[in-house]
Amino acid sequence: MEKTSKKRKKTFTRRAFLKGLGGSAAGTALASKFLRRGLAAPPQEMEAAPVHSQKTVTFSVNGRTVSLEVEPRETLLDVLRQKLNLTGTKKTCDRGECGSCTVLLDGQPVYSCLYPAIRVEGKTVTTIEGLAYGDELHPVQQAFIDKDGYQCGFCTPGFIMSSVALLNRNQKPTFPEIKTALSGNLCRCGNYVKIYEAVRTASERMRKA
Amino acid sequence: MKNFKIAEPKSIEQVSGLLSKGGEKVSLMAGGTDMLSEIKEGVAEPDLVVDLSAMKELPFIRKNRDGMHIGAMTTLADLASDPAIRSDYPGLYEAALSVGTPQLRNVGTVGGNLCQRPRCWYYRDAKFLCRKKGGSQCFATRGRNKYHAIFGGGICHIVYPSDLAPMLIALDAKVVVVAPGGEKVLPLSEFYTLPSKNVRRENILNPNEFLREIRIPPPKKGERSTYMKLKERGTWDFALVSAAVKATAGGNSFNDVKIVLGGVAPIPWRLEKVEQGVMKKKLSESMIKETAGAALQEARPMEENRYKVALVEALLVRSLLSIA
Ligand SMILES: Cc1cc2nc3c(=O)[nH]c(=O)nc-3n(C[C@H](O)[C@H](O)[C@H](O)COP(=O)(O)OP(=O)(O)OC[C@H]3O[C@@H](n4cnc5c(N)ncnc54)[C@H](O)[C@@H]3O)c2cc1C
Ligand code: FES
Ligand code: FES
């Protein structure tokens, strides 16, 4: 893995990077706004609130609009992994304690294991699978490879999602800012030093691009 | 996870209607970061979950002439990033940031934080039918009680886990409770109840009532506040002991001070004796320790949690001196 990645051209233009995110973070943020405005306008009369034992939800995953039926007990994590085959998002504790299930919801990192899928109606979800632009990895992914930001790799997708959320809103985070942003992700292999280094490297490269 | 139905009310009236329905087990869900774990563990088994997330009117932070109004569905992330909160109530900013992790603060709400259920490991384990779940004993009394209460325990030794509650009580916050007949406003300090009053719950809410809003009076001239939380490890954790302090300074002493502890009792625990002892006096480490020592005589630690007494003393010194 290391070898092929080294051969690949590693320069990123800002445009390519934005395009890479295009379908997900930047692009569909607009779409979801419209969608929500359309869905709002609830009938304010005192009619009974809707009650569901299942519901069809329509949302955007990695730039693709999907529509599927979910039960109230299904978490976003289970829907991503089992119904959408997006198994890059990992299930570890299933209790909001480790961060391996972190995805971006309208650009914000959340634990998908504690998020009811029925709530994603009209929202934008970005998973680890939605970061690369074609064959070109996201700068954070590339930096995790170059800086040995993982050992067993199980926590990595979650760490990368938290790092991407940080760098999207803060191009030049300080070390304490990096630590705080990643404080909801645990690495059982204890690879924190290398992880922080990867985020700093990604931050430098993204600013240069 | 046991299946349940989900209701998506869009108005206060609809929420009230759903909670008053009766017949089936109904639970309210805000962010769900606490309640979904309870359902996964089989500790909560609702038939119907009333999801507040579609309530457009519940997330808000408004600065009014009578103080700050905060909607129950305001996320902890929004609370912590509000500039007026940070400047007027620095202790509340610190308390909000001390909750869990960024991912939890993006979803977890103020209302959910104030109404979350206890973290006692016997309560959270469906295999233990403890007092709080309708059983006949508190397993912490003779079992593992490292994280349990040193004050106010009696028949059940949970500690109330909220980081916002002690700080908001120190800030004299009020809560707006919606009941089927209308609304009531009461001090947050009167919201929580001891196990001796009702061991099954932690607050005065009836099943058909819910929290709509929190109101904090405007800061007085010279007001300071801080929230300090001691944890067992560097990463996210619930408080072993926390201290919320609000004071107004005059000269080199406090004219007025309020101290509320977290992590030591089944409800946020006010230390009136210490407040009286340190008010209008020149603060020093030895003087705080002496005053704290007298108040801590009332602590009733168990086999594994005596260390909390020392932590309280240390935290009082640290927090009071930090804003003196
Ligand atoms: C790993 C982990 C770490 C955590 N760390 C902390 C921590 O350090 N400090 C801390 O304080 N908390 C912590 N929490 C607990 C929790 O995440 C937060 O307290 C959060 O603010 C709860 O808000 P919520 O909206 O998700 O609540 P929910 O889970 O939606 O609700 C919690 C409870 O409150 C009730 N409720 C919610 N809203 C209302 C309302 N408006 N009126 C009446 N009842 C209501 C619900 O019925 C439920 O019983 C942690 C949780 C996890 C999983
Ligand atoms: S699997 Fe969601 S936080 Fe661990
Ligand atoms: S690399 Fe193994 S858990 Fe983080």
XYZ file of C-alpha atoms in Angstrom, chain A residues 7-127:
121
model
C 4.442 6.458 -6.733
C 1.238 8.357 -7.081
C 1.352 12.070 -7.624
C 0.680 13.618 -4.296
C -0.006 17.198 -5.212
C -3.490 18.429 -4.642
C -4.998 21.429 -6.225
C -7.585 23.171 -4.111
C -9.989 22.630 -6.993
C -9.450 18.890 -7.091
C -9.868 18.765 -3.349
C -13.085 20.739 -3.391
C -14.328 18.604 -6.239
C -13.467 15.546 -4.205
C -15.668 16.790 -1.459
C -18.114 18.227 -3.954
C -20.677 15.502 -3.889
C -20.578 15.278 -0.155
C -19.731 18.125 2.142
C -19.819 21.279 0.097
C -22.170 20.414 -2.742
C -25.007 18.705 -1.013
C -25.035 21.060 1.930
C -26.965 23.314 -0.413
C -29.211 20.548 -1.624
C -30.069 19.491 1.895
C -30.992 23.032 2.805
C -33.494 23.180 0.003
C -34.794 19.769 0.810
C -35.361 20.745 4.412
C -37.076 23.939 3.500
C -39.375 21.946 1.272
C -40.163 19.435 3.965
C -40.750 22.035 6.661
C -44.098 23.797 6.728
C -45.745 21.375 9.108
C -49.490 21.693 9.463
C -49.736 23.666 12.677
C -53.273 22.622 13.542
C -53.500 20.376 16.559
C -53.599 17.181 14.574
C -52.018 13.995 15.863
C -48.254 13.743 15.490
C -47.057 11.155 12.970
C -46.197 7.794 14.578
C -44.047 5.307 12.681
C -43.209 1.646 13.087
C -41.229 2.062 9.921
C -40.560 4.920 7.596
C -38.989 5.608 4.232
C -36.145 8.066 4.611
C -34.415 9.904 1.806
C -30.947 11.279 2.383
C -27.617 11.827 0.733
C -24.700 9.445 1.296
C -21.382 10.421 -0.193
C -23.111 12.510 -2.829
C -25.667 9.881 -3.807
C -29.310 10.257 -2.861
C -30.736 7.110 -1.320
C -34.214 6.245 -0.207
C -34.936 3.259 1.985
C -37.242 1.909 4.624
C -36.010 1.825 8.225
C -37.352 0.788 11.620
C -37.151 3.176 14.591
C -34.617 0.911 16.358
C -32.174 0.886 13.452
C -29.099 3.052 13.928
C -27.481 4.972 11.114
C -24.452 2.693 11.628
C -26.443 -0.482 10.970
C -28.152 1.022 7.948
C -24.836 2.127 6.445
C -23.180 -1.222 7.022
C -26.011 -3.645 6.412
C -28.336 -1.949 3.966
C -25.932 0.257 2.020
C -22.897 -2.022 2.223
C -20.722 0.853 3.405
C -18.676 -1.258 5.794
C -15.812 1.234 6.073
C -17.606 2.695 9.068
C -16.768 0.361 11.949
C -18.909 -1.009 14.744
C -16.891 -1.511 17.901
C -18.578 -0.564 21.175
C -21.994 0.324 19.732
C -22.437 2.627 22.781
C -20.893 5.964 21.830
C -17.683 5.252 23.667
C -14.996 4.683 21.040
C -15.575 6.733 17.882
C -14.927 4.019 15.299
C -18.418 4.623 13.869
C -17.866 8.372 13.345
C -19.474 9.811 10.197
C -20.171 13.377 9.136
C -23.785 14.463 9.379
C -24.289 17.765 7.573
C -20.530 18.179 7.982
C -20.433 17.535 11.752
C -18.874 14.408 13.260
C -21.385 12.196 15.088
C -21.445 8.626 16.408
C -23.573 6.723 13.914
C -24.115 3.952 16.514
C -26.121 6.391 18.654
C -27.980 8.056 15.811
C -31.414 6.741 14.837
C -31.485 6.193 11.066
C -35.062 7.444 10.966
C -33.699 10.934 11.716
C -31.471 11.250 8.663
C -34.345 12.339 6.430
C -33.093 15.217 4.264
C -29.600 15.163 5.729
C -26.174 14.690 4.198
C -24.007 11.813 5.393
C -20.331 11.443 4.536
C -18.517 8.217 5.334
